[in-house]
Structure formats: C-alpha cells, structure tokens
C-alpha cells in the first residue's frame, strides 16, 4: 500500500511541457553493460584566477567522442560533503549516460564535474558547514564563469553559446545551479536543481523578471525526494514559478536526500538536454 501511495505521489507539474507524466528510471539503468560503447573520464586541472590555485575537475566525454565534432556542455555540481569526485563515487554517472547513449536517448554532450567549493583548500574535510566553506560555494560562481568555462572552451571542442551550456547539481550544487543558472541567463539556457539546499536564493531573487526568464530558458528542472527535509526550497521555487507562469518541470519522487534520487534525476534530466 505504501508503495502504491508513493507511486501516486510522484507528482509532476508541467507548465508548457507536452508530457504529463515522468516515469522513474527503469531497472538496470545504472548497471554497467559489456556490450555497448563507452565514454571516457579524465581529470583535468584548470588555473583559477578566482582562487589562485590550479583546480581539479572530472570530464566525461561521450561514446564516439571526436575532436572534429563540436559538443554542448553540462556542468554537473556536487553537494556539501563532496568534491569533484562525488558524482563519480556516488552515482557512476558514466554508466547511466553510456546506457542512455546505447539506447539513442541522449544528445552527445560533454559533462564537466568540478569542485564547487572555490577556496584554496577545497577538500570536504573537517566541518563541512564551516562558514568559510559555505562562502566558497558562492564564490564558485566567479570560478565557474571566469576560469572553468573559459578553460573548457579553449581545451575541448565545444559550442560556445548559452543554448549549448547546461548547469545542474545536487543539494548545495542544486542551489548553486539555480542561483548561478537563473542569475546568468546570458550564459546558461538549461538549468536543473536536484534536492536544492538552503543556499538556494529566494524565488524573488532567483527570478526577478519572470517573463524574461521564461523567454530565455530552454529548460528548467526542479526535483526533490518526497522524504527530503529540504523539500521547502524546491517547493517554494516551484510555487513562485507556477504563479508567475515560468515553464518548468517540478518532479517530486519517492526518496530522501541521497544518490538513489540523484541518479534518477540525472537519468531523467539529461534526456531533455540540448533537444528542441
Ligand atoms: C543545510 C542543510 C543541508 C545547509 C546545506 C545543506 C546551507 C546541504 C546538503 C547537501 O549538499 O547535501 O542547512 O545549509
């Protein structure tokens, strides 16, 4: 009975999207297959003028990747207890994405997983709630815009316009994605917040000009587990967007604040990207 209730609770609100239901990722979506082409992962270091150090990021390039093609880019951000390795350790996003490519369900894209704690010692050690570390999650906006994106765009074959840049993340990274994505509509046209944390700006700050936001965004995704104590940060954003007629997906799924939910979010969100 609880299962049935949870299934019914998967509530989707579309304002302007054609679909009226979203299916959870199917069984096996995150299980490695031996019979398909694979993408690759490499760790790079980019010079950050913002922080004054060289900073690490993981880059996933898709199956069939070629420097003679040009790709859009998804910047994928981690949570408060993580770093550039959190998605790799918690989700095996390369397996989820490889499987989606094998089924022809994804637009070829490069996925960049940076460290969103923009400070000299950016490890997730000690008190992860330390005010200095929290501030570094806000400072990352400058590192992303002025250091990481320019590095990616001069070292990878990417399409350098807003319609070919997406920003998404989990928890603190969800808050960052909504703050930086909606705050820089000239840079990003695709934005996703998964289980966004209390660093998420108020809806009025995020979307001061709803009509402009609605016109410029290609896609806005907001999701959260139905057992997540941080639901309010997603819900209040969704309520405001609805009230002000900003197209978005609000996806409430069974689960708490964990990688079961975020893997499902990556599976679903990535399939919308860079499609018309
Ligand atoms: C908080 C609770 C959770 C908070 C941040 C988080 C800024 C982030 C959680 C995560 O990234 O998983 O009160 O304050």
PDB file of N, CA, C and O in Angstrom, residues 82-151:
ATOM      1  N   UNK A  82      30.801  16.820  -0.614  1.00  0.00           N
ATOM      2  CA  UNK A  82      31.519  16.225  -1.742  1.00  0.00           C
ATOM      3  C   UNK A  82      32.553  17.144  -2.357  1.00  0.00           C
ATOM      4  O   UNK A  82      32.822  18.249  -1.879  1.00  0.00           O
ATOM      5  N   UNK A  83      33.121  16.650  -3.435  1.00  0.00           N
ATOM      6  CA  UNK A  83      34.068  17.423  -4.243  1.00  0.00           C
ATOM      7  C   UNK A  83      33.900  16.972  -5.701  1.00  0.00           C
ATOM      8  O   UNK A  83      32.865  16.365  -6.025  1.00  0.00           O
ATOM      9  N   UNK A  84      34.913  17.209  -6.523  1.00  0.00           N
ATOM     10  CA  UNK A  84      34.782  16.871  -7.950  1.00  0.00           C
ATOM     11  C   UNK A  84      34.571  15.371  -8.174  1.00  0.00           C
ATOM     12  O   UNK A  84      34.154  14.972  -9.258  1.00  0.00           O
ATOM     13  N   UNK A  85      34.868  14.558  -7.168  1.00  0.00           N
ATOM     14  CA  UNK A  85      34.678  13.098  -7.315  1.00  0.00           C
ATOM     15  C   UNK A  85      33.323  12.603  -6.819  1.00  0.00           C
ATOM     16  O   UNK A  85      33.038  11.409  -6.932  1.00  0.00           O
ATOM     17  N   UNK A  86      32.499  13.476  -6.221  1.00  0.00           N
ATOM     18  CA  UNK A  86      31.300  12.962  -5.558  1.00  0.00           C
ATOM     19  C   UNK A  86      30.340  12.251  -6.515  1.00  0.00           C
ATOM     20  O   UNK A  86      29.818  11.182  -6.217  1.00  0.00           O
ATOM     21  N   UNK A  87      30.102  12.842  -7.667  1.00  0.00           N
ATOM     22  CA  UNK A  87      29.194  12.180  -8.617  1.00  0.00           C
ATOM     23  C   UNK A  87      29.757  10.823  -9.057  1.00  0.00           C
ATOM     24  O   UNK A  87      29.027   9.837  -9.159  1.00  0.00           O
ATOM     25  N   UNK A  88      31.087  10.802  -9.294  1.00  0.00           N
ATOM     26  CA  UNK A  88      31.712   9.542  -9.745  1.00  0.00           C
ATOM     27  C   UNK A  88      31.614   8.474  -8.661  1.00  0.00           C
ATOM     28  O   UNK A  88      31.322   7.308  -8.947  1.00  0.00           O
ATOM     29  N   UNK A  89      31.857   8.870  -7.403  1.00  0.00           N
ATOM     30  CA  UNK A  89      31.812   7.893  -6.314  1.00  0.00           C
ATOM     31  C   UNK A  89      30.390   7.451  -5.987  1.00  0.00           C
ATOM     32  O   UNK A  89      30.155   6.295  -5.646  1.00  0.00           O
ATOM     33  N   UNK A  90      29.443   8.384  -6.080  1.00  0.00           N
ATOM     34  CA  UNK A  90      28.092   8.088  -5.595  1.00  0.00           C
ATOM     35  C   UNK A  90      27.145   7.550  -6.653  1.00  0.00           C
ATOM     36  O   UNK A  90      26.145   6.894  -6.323  1.00  0.00           O
ATOM     37  N   UNK A  91      27.432   7.832  -7.905  1.00  0.00           N
ATOM     38  CA  UNK A  91      26.403   7.557  -8.918  1.00  0.00           C
ATOM     39  C   UNK A  91      26.883   6.791 -10.136  1.00  0.00           C
ATOM     40  O   UNK A  91      26.054   6.319 -10.916  1.00  0.00           O
ATOM     41  N   UNK A  92      28.198   6.702 -10.344  1.00  0.00           N
ATOM     42  CA  UNK A  92      28.678   6.185 -11.630  1.00  0.00           C
ATOM     43  C   UNK A  92      27.907   6.802 -12.800  1.00  0.00           C
ATOM     44  O   UNK A  92      27.276   6.086 -13.584  1.00  0.00           O
ATOM     45  N   UNK A  93      27.952   8.135 -12.906  1.00  0.00           N
ATOM     46  CA  UNK A  93      27.166   8.786 -13.969  1.00  0.00           C
ATOM     47  C   UNK A  93      27.565   8.297 -15.358  1.00  0.00           C
ATOM     48  O   UNK A  93      26.738   8.262 -16.271  1.00  0.00           O
ATOM     49  N   UNK A  94      28.826   7.858 -15.504  1.00  0.00           N
ATOM     50  CA  UNK A  94      29.264   7.381 -16.821  1.00  0.00           C
ATOM     51  C   UNK A  94      28.487   6.137 -17.234  1.00  0.00           C
ATOM     52  O   UNK A  94      28.210   5.937 -18.427  1.00  0.00           O
ATOM     53  N   UNK A  95      28.102   5.302 -16.255  1.00  0.00           N
ATOM     54  CA  UNK A  95      27.325   4.094 -16.577  1.00  0.00           C
ATOM     55  C   UNK A  95      25.911   4.492 -17.010  1.00  0.00           C
ATOM     56  O   UNK A  95      25.390   4.019 -18.029  1.00  0.00           O
ATOM     57  N   UNK A  96      25.301   5.400 -16.261  1.00  0.00           N
ATOM     58  CA  UNK A  96      23.948   5.872 -16.586  1.00  0.00           C
ATOM     59  C   UNK A  96      23.943   6.503 -17.983  1.00  0.00           C
ATOM     60  O   UNK A  96      23.068   6.216 -18.814  1.00  0.00           O
ATOM     61  N   UNK A  97      24.949   7.325 -18.255  1.00  0.00           N
ATOM     62  CA  UNK A  97      24.993   8.035 -19.538  1.00  0.00           C
ATOM     63  C   UNK A  97      25.350   7.091 -20.681  1.00  0.00           C
ATOM     64  O   UNK A  97      24.717   7.132 -21.742  1.00  0.00           O
ATOM     65  N   UNK A  98      26.327   6.205 -20.473  1.00  0.00           N
ATOM     66  CA  UNK A  98      26.669   5.221 -21.518  1.00  0.00           C
ATOM     67  C   UNK A  98      25.424   4.424 -21.915  1.00  0.00           C
ATOM     68  O   UNK A  98      25.170   4.195 -23.110  1.00  0.00           O
ATOM     69  N   UNK A  99      24.660   3.980 -20.922  1.00  0.00           N
ATOM     70  CA  UNK A  99      23.450   3.183 -21.200  1.00  0.00           C
ATOM     71  C   UNK A  99      22.423   4.001 -21.981  1.00  0.00           C
ATOM     72  O   UNK A  99      21.773   3.489 -22.893  1.00  0.00           O
ATOM     73  N   UNK A 100      22.288   5.281 -21.632  1.00  0.00           N
ATOM     74  CA  UNK A 100      21.350   6.142 -22.363  1.00  0.00           C
ATOM     75  C   UNK A 100      21.810   6.351 -23.811  1.00  0.00           C
ATOM     76  O   UNK A 100      20.993   6.338 -24.732  1.00  0.00           O
ATOM     77  N   UNK A 101      23.121   6.531 -23.999  1.00  0.00           N
ATOM     78  CA  UNK A 101      23.629   6.672 -25.381  1.00  0.00           C
ATOM     79  C   UNK A 101      23.352   5.407 -26.188  1.00  0.00           C
ATOM     80  O   UNK A 101      22.977   5.484 -27.356  1.00  0.00           O
ATOM     81  N   UNK A 102      23.534   4.248 -25.527  1.00  0.00           N
ATOM     82  CA  UNK A 102      23.329   2.971 -26.238  1.00  0.00           C
ATOM     83  C   UNK A 102      21.891   2.852 -26.731  1.00  0.00           C
ATOM     84  O   UNK A 102      21.622   2.182 -27.725  1.00  0.00           O
ATOM     85  N   UNK A 103      20.977   3.500 -26.028  1.00  0.00           N
ATOM     86  CA  UNK A 103      19.571   3.458 -26.438  1.00  0.00           C
ATOM     87  C   UNK A 103      19.178   4.661 -27.285  1.00  0.00           C
ATOM     88  O   UNK A 103      17.987   4.867 -27.561  1.00  0.00           O
ATOM     89  N   UNK A 104      20.153   5.457 -27.670  1.00  0.00           N
ATOM     90  CA  UNK A 104      19.879   6.607 -28.535  1.00  0.00           C
ATOM     91  C   UNK A 104      19.051   7.689 -27.859  1.00  0.00           C
ATOM     92  O   UNK A 104      18.341   8.436 -28.528  1.00  0.00           O
ATOM     93  N   UNK A 105      19.172   7.787 -26.529  1.00  0.00           N
ATOM     94  CA  UNK A 105      18.292   8.704 -25.795  1.00  0.00           C
ATOM     95  C   UNK A 105      18.951  10.010 -25.386  1.00  0.00           C
ATOM     96  O   UNK A 105      18.317  10.822 -24.713  1.00  0.00           O
ATOM     97  N   UNK A 106      20.215  10.192 -25.752  1.00  0.00           N
ATOM     98  CA  UNK A 106      20.905  11.413 -25.329  1.00  0.00           C
ATOM     99  C   UNK A 106      21.521  12.128 -26.505  1.00  0.00           C
ATOM    100  O   UNK A 106      22.063  11.499 -27.408  1.00  0.00           O
ATOM    101  N   UNK A 107      21.489  13.440 -26.450  1.00  0.00           N
ATOM    102  CA  UNK A 107      22.238  14.281 -27.377  1.00  0.00           C
ATOM    103  C   UNK A 107      23.711  14.209 -26.932  1.00  0.00           C
ATOM    104  O   UNK A 107      23.978  14.351 -25.724  1.00  0.00           O
ATOM    105  N   UNK A 108      24.653  13.962 -27.832  1.00  0.00           N
ATOM    106  CA  UNK A 108      26.050  13.909 -27.388  1.00  0.00           C
ATOM    107  C   UNK A 108      26.460  15.207 -26.681  1.00  0.00           C
ATOM    108  O   UNK A 108      26.196  16.296 -27.191  1.00  0.00           O
ATOM    109  N   UNK A 109      27.050  15.053 -25.509  1.00  0.00           N
ATOM    110  CA  UNK A 109      27.455  16.226 -24.721  1.00  0.00           C
ATOM    111  C   UNK A 109      28.671  15.872 -23.880  1.00  0.00           C
ATOM    112  O   UNK A 109      28.929  14.692 -23.610  1.00  0.00           O
ATOM    113  N   UNK A 110      29.396  16.888 -23.476  1.00  0.00           N
ATOM    114  CA  UNK A 110      30.499  16.716 -22.526  1.00  0.00           C
ATOM    115  C   UNK A 110      29.949  17.061 -21.142  1.00  0.00           C
ATOM    116  O   UNK A 110      29.181  18.012 -21.001  1.00  0.00           O
ATOM    117  N   UNK A 111      30.304  16.259 -20.151  1.00  0.00           N
ATOM    118  CA  UNK A 111      29.855  16.538 -18.783  1.00  0.00           C
ATOM    119  C   UNK A 111      31.079  16.910 -17.938  1.00  0.00           C
ATOM    120  O   UNK A 111      32.043  16.143 -17.874  1.00  0.00           O
ATOM    121  N   UNK A 112      31.019  18.079 -17.322  1.00  0.00           N
ATOM    122  CA  UNK A 112      32.128  18.574 -16.504  1.00  0.00           C
ATOM    123  C   UNK A 112      31.709  18.549 -15.042  1.00  0.00           C
ATOM    124  O   UNK A 112      30.681  19.127 -14.678  1.00  0.00           O
ATOM    125  N   UNK A 113      32.490  17.840 -14.223  1.00  0.00           N
ATOM    126  CA  UNK A 113      32.197  17.737 -12.789  1.00  0.00           C
ATOM    127  C   UNK A 113      33.309  18.425 -12.003  1.00  0.00           C
ATOM    128  O   UNK A 113      34.362  17.838 -11.745  1.00  0.00           O
ATOM    129  N   UNK A 114      33.101  19.692 -11.641  1.00  0.00           N
ATOM    130  CA  UNK A 114      34.144  20.458 -10.946  1.00  0.00           C
ATOM    131  C   UNK A 114      34.031  20.337  -9.420  1.00  0.00           C
ATOM    132  O   UNK A 114      33.125  19.683  -8.911  1.00  0.00           O
ATOM    133  N   UNK A 115      34.932  20.987  -8.732  1.00  0.00           N
ATOM    134  CA  UNK A 115      34.836  21.138  -7.278  1.00  0.00           C
ATOM    135  C   UNK A 115      34.191  22.505  -7.021  1.00  0.00           C
ATOM    136  O   UNK A 115      34.771  23.545  -7.332  1.00  0.00           O
ATOM    137  N   UNK A 116      32.984  22.489  -6.454  1.00  0.00           N
ATOM    138  CA  UNK A 116      32.195  23.717  -6.282  1.00  0.00           C
ATOM    139  C   UNK A 116      32.488  24.481  -5.004  1.00  0.00           C
ATOM    140  O   UNK A 116      31.779  25.425  -4.665  1.00  0.00           O
ATOM    141  N   UNK A 117      33.545  24.051  -4.303  1.00  0.00           N
ATOM    142  CA  UNK A 117      33.940  24.769  -3.070  1.00  0.00           C
ATOM    143  C   UNK A 117      35.178  25.581  -3.436  1.00  0.00           C
ATOM    144  O   UNK A 117      36.313  25.104  -3.326  1.00  0.00           O
ATOM    145  N   UNK A 118      34.947  26.815  -3.885  1.00  0.00           N
ATOM    146  CA  UNK A 118      36.033  27.587  -4.501  1.00  0.00           C
ATOM    147  C   UNK A 118      36.899  28.281  -3.454  1.00  0.00           C
ATOM    148  O   UNK A 118      36.746  29.471  -3.163  1.00  0.00           O
ATOM    149  N   UNK A 119      37.834  27.511  -2.863  1.00  0.00           N
ATOM    150  CA  UNK A 119      38.799  28.052  -1.899  1.00  0.00           C
ATOM    151  C   UNK A 119      40.094  27.239  -2.025  1.00  0.00           C
ATOM    152  O   UNK A 119      40.086  26.167  -2.642  1.00  0.00           O
ATOM    153  N   UNK A 120      41.166  27.774  -1.459  1.00  0.00           N
ATOM    154  CA  UNK A 120      42.473  27.115  -1.666  1.00  0.00           C
ATOM    155  C   UNK A 120      42.444  25.670  -1.208  1.00  0.00           C
ATOM    156  O   UNK A 120      42.800  24.770  -1.949  1.00  0.00           O
ATOM    157  N   UNK A 121      42.000  25.437   0.039  1.00  0.00           N
ATOM    158  CA  UNK A 121      41.842  24.051   0.499  1.00  0.00           C
ATOM    159  C   UNK A 121      40.380  23.657   0.255  1.00  0.00           C
ATOM    160  O   UNK A 121      39.508  23.952   1.067  1.00  0.00           O
ATOM    161  N   UNK A 122      40.154  23.036  -0.886  1.00  0.00           N
ATOM    162  CA  UNK A 122      38.753  22.784  -1.283  1.00  0.00           C
ATOM    163  C   UNK A 122      38.313  21.351  -0.970  1.00  0.00           C
ATOM    164  O   UNK A 122      37.339  20.861  -1.524  1.00  0.00           O
ATOM    165  N   UNK A 123      39.024  20.710  -0.036  1.00  0.00           N
ATOM    166  CA  UNK A 123      38.632  19.345   0.348  1.00  0.00           C
ATOM    167  C   UNK A 123      37.391  19.368   1.236  1.00  0.00           C
ATOM    168  O   UNK A 123      37.175  20.326   1.984  1.00  0.00           O
ATOM    169  N   UNK A 124      36.617  18.295   1.179  1.00  0.00           N
ATOM    170  CA  UNK A 124      35.406  18.199   2.008  1.00  0.00           C
ATOM    171  C   UNK A 124      35.774  17.604   3.364  1.00  0.00           C
ATOM    172  O   UNK A 124      35.202  16.617   3.802  1.00  0.00           O
ATOM    173  N   UNK A 125      36.772  18.236   4.037  1.00  0.00           N
ATOM    174  CA  UNK A 125      37.253  17.715   5.321  1.00  0.00           C
ATOM    175  C   UNK A 125      36.746  18.572   6.473  1.00  0.00           C
ATOM    176  O   UNK A 125      36.321  19.696   6.268  1.00  0.00           O
ATOM    177  N   UNK A 126      36.866  18.061   7.694  1.00  0.00           N
ATOM    178  CA  UNK A 126      36.536  18.846   8.883  1.00  0.00           C
ATOM    179  C   UNK A 126      35.062  19.197   8.912  1.00  0.00           C
ATOM    180  O   UNK A 126      34.215  18.407   8.500  1.00  0.00           O
ATOM    181  N   UNK A 127      34.773  20.418   9.411  1.00  0.00           N
ATOM    182  CA  UNK A 127      33.375  20.858   9.493  1.00  0.00           C
ATOM    183  C   UNK A 127      32.913  21.349   8.120  1.00  0.00           C
ATOM    184  O   UNK A 127      33.235  22.473   7.717  1.00  0.00           O
ATOM    185  N   UNK A 128      32.138  20.506   7.454  1.00  0.00           N
ATOM    186  CA  UNK A 128      31.727  20.882   6.091  1.00  0.00           C
ATOM    187  C   UNK A 128      30.747  22.059   6.086  1.00  0.00           C
ATOM    188  O   UNK A 128      30.515  22.656   5.047  1.00  0.00           O
ATOM    189  N   UNK A 129      30.180  22.385   7.271  1.00  0.00           N
ATOM    190  CA  UNK A 129      29.267  23.539   7.381  1.00  0.00           C
ATOM    191  C   UNK A 129      29.993  24.826   7.805  1.00  0.00           C
ATOM    192  O   UNK A 129      29.356  25.844   8.034  1.00  0.00           O
ATOM    193  N   UNK A 130      31.305  24.775   7.940  1.00  0.00           N
ATOM    194  CA  UNK A 130      32.112  25.952   8.285  1.00  0.00           C
ATOM    195  C   UNK A 130      31.715  27.136   7.381  1.00  0.00           C
ATOM    196  O   UNK A 130      31.618  26.974   6.158  1.00  0.00           O
ATOM    197  N   UNK A 131      31.473  28.328   7.980  1.00  0.00           N
ATOM    198  CA  UNK A 131      31.030  29.485   7.181  1.00  0.00           C
ATOM    199  C   UNK A 131      31.960  29.806   6.010  1.00  0.00           C
ATOM    200  O   UNK A 131      31.500  30.222   4.945  1.00  0.00           O
ATOM    201  N   UNK A 132      33.271  29.587   6.222  1.00  0.00           N
ATOM    202  CA  UNK A 132      34.224  29.873   5.142  1.00  0.00           C
ATOM    203  C   UNK A 132      33.998  28.917   3.958  1.00  0.00           C
ATOM    204  O   UNK A 132      34.090  29.301   2.792  1.00  0.00           O
ATOM    205  N   UNK A 133      33.669  27.666   4.293  1.00  0.00           N
ATOM    206  CA  UNK A 133      33.412  26.677   3.231  1.00  0.00           C
ATOM    207  C   UNK A 133      32.092  26.980   2.528  1.00  0.00           C
ATOM    208  O   UNK A 133      31.969  26.843   1.310  1.00  0.00           O
ATOM    209  N   UNK A 134      31.085  27.390   3.324  1.00  0.00           N
ATOM    210  CA  UNK A 134      29.795  27.762   2.716  1.00  0.00           C
ATOM    211  C   UNK A 134      29.993  28.922   1.750  1.00  0.00           C
ATOM    212  O   UNK A 134      29.435  28.937   0.654  1.00  0.00           O
ATOM    213  N   UNK A 135      30.793  29.918   2.182  1.00  0.00           N
ATOM    214  CA  UNK A 135      31.027  31.098   1.337  1.00  0.00           C
ATOM    215  C   UNK A 135      31.699  30.668   0.027  1.00  0.00           C
ATOM    216  O   UNK A 135      31.446  31.246  -1.041  1.00  0.00           O
ATOM    217  N   UNK A 136      32.538  29.628   0.118  1.00  0.00           N
ATOM    218  CA  UNK A 136      33.258  29.172  -1.076  1.00  0.00           C
ATOM    219  C   UNK A 136      32.307  28.590  -2.127  1.00  0.00           C
ATOM    220  O   UNK A 136      32.594  28.638  -3.323  1.00  0.00           O
ATOM    221  N   UNK A 137      31.167  28.062  -1.671  1.00  0.00           N
ATOM    222  CA  UNK A 137      30.172  27.566  -2.636  1.00  0.00           C
ATOM    223  C   UNK A 137      29.557  28.737  -3.421  1.00  0.00           C
ATOM    224  O   UNK A 137      29.136  28.557  -4.562  1.00  0.00           O
ATOM    225  N   UNK A 138      29.499  29.918  -2.787  1.00  0.00           N
ATOM    226  CA  UNK A 138      29.002  31.106  -3.505  1.00  0.00           C
ATOM    227  C   UNK A 138      30.090  31.671  -4.418  1.00  0.00           C
ATOM    228  O   UNK A 138      29.827  32.067  -5.559  1.00  0.00           O
ATOM    229  N   UNK A 139      31.342  31.678  -3.921  1.00  0.00           N
ATOM    230  CA  UNK A 139      32.473  32.174  -4.720  1.00  0.00           C
ATOM    231  C   UNK A 139      32.632  31.380  -6.014  1.00  0.00           C
ATOM    232  O   UNK A 139      33.154  31.888  -7.014  1.00  0.00           O
ATOM    233  N   UNK A 140      32.176  30.127  -6.006  1.00  0.00           N
ATOM    234  CA  UNK A 140      32.337  29.277  -7.191  1.00  0.00           C
ATOM    235  C   UNK A 140      31.675  29.883  -8.433  1.00  0.00           C
ATOM    236  O   UNK A 140      32.071  29.573  -9.563  1.00  0.00           O
ATOM    237  N   UNK A 141      30.716  30.772  -8.230  1.00  0.00           N
ATOM    238  CA  UNK A 141      30.093  31.416  -9.401  1.00  0.00           C
ATOM    239  C   UNK A 141      31.168  32.103 -10.254  1.00  0.00           C
ATOM    240  O   UNK A 141      31.159  31.980 -11.491  1.00  0.00           O
ATOM    241  N   UNK A 142      32.086  32.806  -9.598  1.00  0.00           N
ATOM    242  CA  UNK A 142      33.146  33.529 -10.336  1.00  0.00           C
ATOM    243  C   UNK A 142      34.136  32.558 -10.966  1.00  0.00           C
ATOM    244  O   UNK A 142      34.594  32.748 -12.093  1.00  0.00           O
ATOM    245  N   UNK A 143      34.463  31.497 -10.216  1.00  0.00           N
ATOM    246  CA  UNK A 143      35.400  30.484 -10.721  1.00  0.00           C
ATOM    247  C   UNK A 143      34.819  29.797 -11.963  1.00  0.00           C
ATOM    248  O   UNK A 143      35.498  29.591 -12.972  1.00  0.00           O
ATOM    249  N   UNK A 144      33.526  29.472 -11.874  1.00  0.00           N
ATOM    250  CA  UNK A 144      32.844  28.810 -12.995  1.00  0.00           C
ATOM    251  C   UNK A 144      32.832  29.706 -14.233  1.00  0.00           C
ATOM    252  O   UNK A 144      33.226  29.299 -15.335  1.00  0.00           O
ATOM    253  N   UNK A 145      32.377  30.959 -14.033  1.00  0.00           N
ATOM    254  CA  UNK A 145      32.186  31.855 -15.181  1.00  0.00           C
ATOM    255  C   UNK A 145      33.518  32.332 -15.769  1.00  0.00           C
ATOM    256  O   UNK A 145      33.668  32.409 -16.988  1.00  0.00           O
ATOM    257  N   UNK A 146      34.473  32.637 -14.893  1.00  0.00           N
ATOM    258  CA  UNK A 146      35.683  33.322 -15.363  1.00  0.00           C
ATOM    259  C   UNK A 146      36.880  32.407 -15.562  1.00  0.00           C
ATOM    260  O   UNK A 146      37.842  32.790 -16.224  1.00  0.00           O
ATOM    261  N   UNK A 147      36.844  31.223 -14.955  1.00  0.00           N
ATOM    262  CA  UNK A 147      38.009  30.329 -15.029  1.00  0.00           C
ATOM    263  C   UNK A 147      37.673  28.993 -15.687  1.00  0.00           C
ATOM    264  O   UNK A 147      38.300  28.614 -16.672  1.00  0.00           O
ATOM    265  N   UNK A 148      36.677  28.277 -15.148  1.00  0.00           N
ATOM    266  CA  UNK A 148      36.411  26.923 -15.658  1.00  0.00           C
ATOM    267  C   UNK A 148      35.815  26.934 -17.068  1.00  0.00           C
ATOM    268  O   UNK A 148      36.308  26.227 -17.952  1.00  0.00           O
ATOM    269  N   UNK A 149      34.766  27.715 -17.279  1.00  0.00           N
ATOM    270  CA  UNK A 149      34.133  27.711 -18.612  1.00  0.00           C
ATOM    271  C   UNK A 149      35.143  28.140 -19.686  1.00  0.00           C
ATOM    272  O   UNK A 149      35.284  27.455 -20.706  1.00  0.00           O
ATOM    273  N   UNK A 150      35.898  29.238 -19.464  1.00  0.00           N
ATOM    274  CA  UNK A 150      36.903  29.591 -20.477  1.00  0.00           C
ATOM    275  C   UNK A 150      37.927  28.476 -20.709  1.00  0.00           C
ATOM    276  O   UNK A 150      38.341  28.235 -21.857  1.00  0.00           O
ATOM    277  N   UNK A 151      38.336  27.772 -19.646  1.00  0.00           N
ATOM    278  CA  UNK A 151      39.292  26.666 -19.817  1.00  0.00           C
ATOM    279  C   UNK A 151      38.684  25.562 -20.682  1.00  0.00           C
ATOM    280  O   UNK A 151      39.319  25.082 -21.627  1.00  0.00           O
TER     281      UNK A 151
END
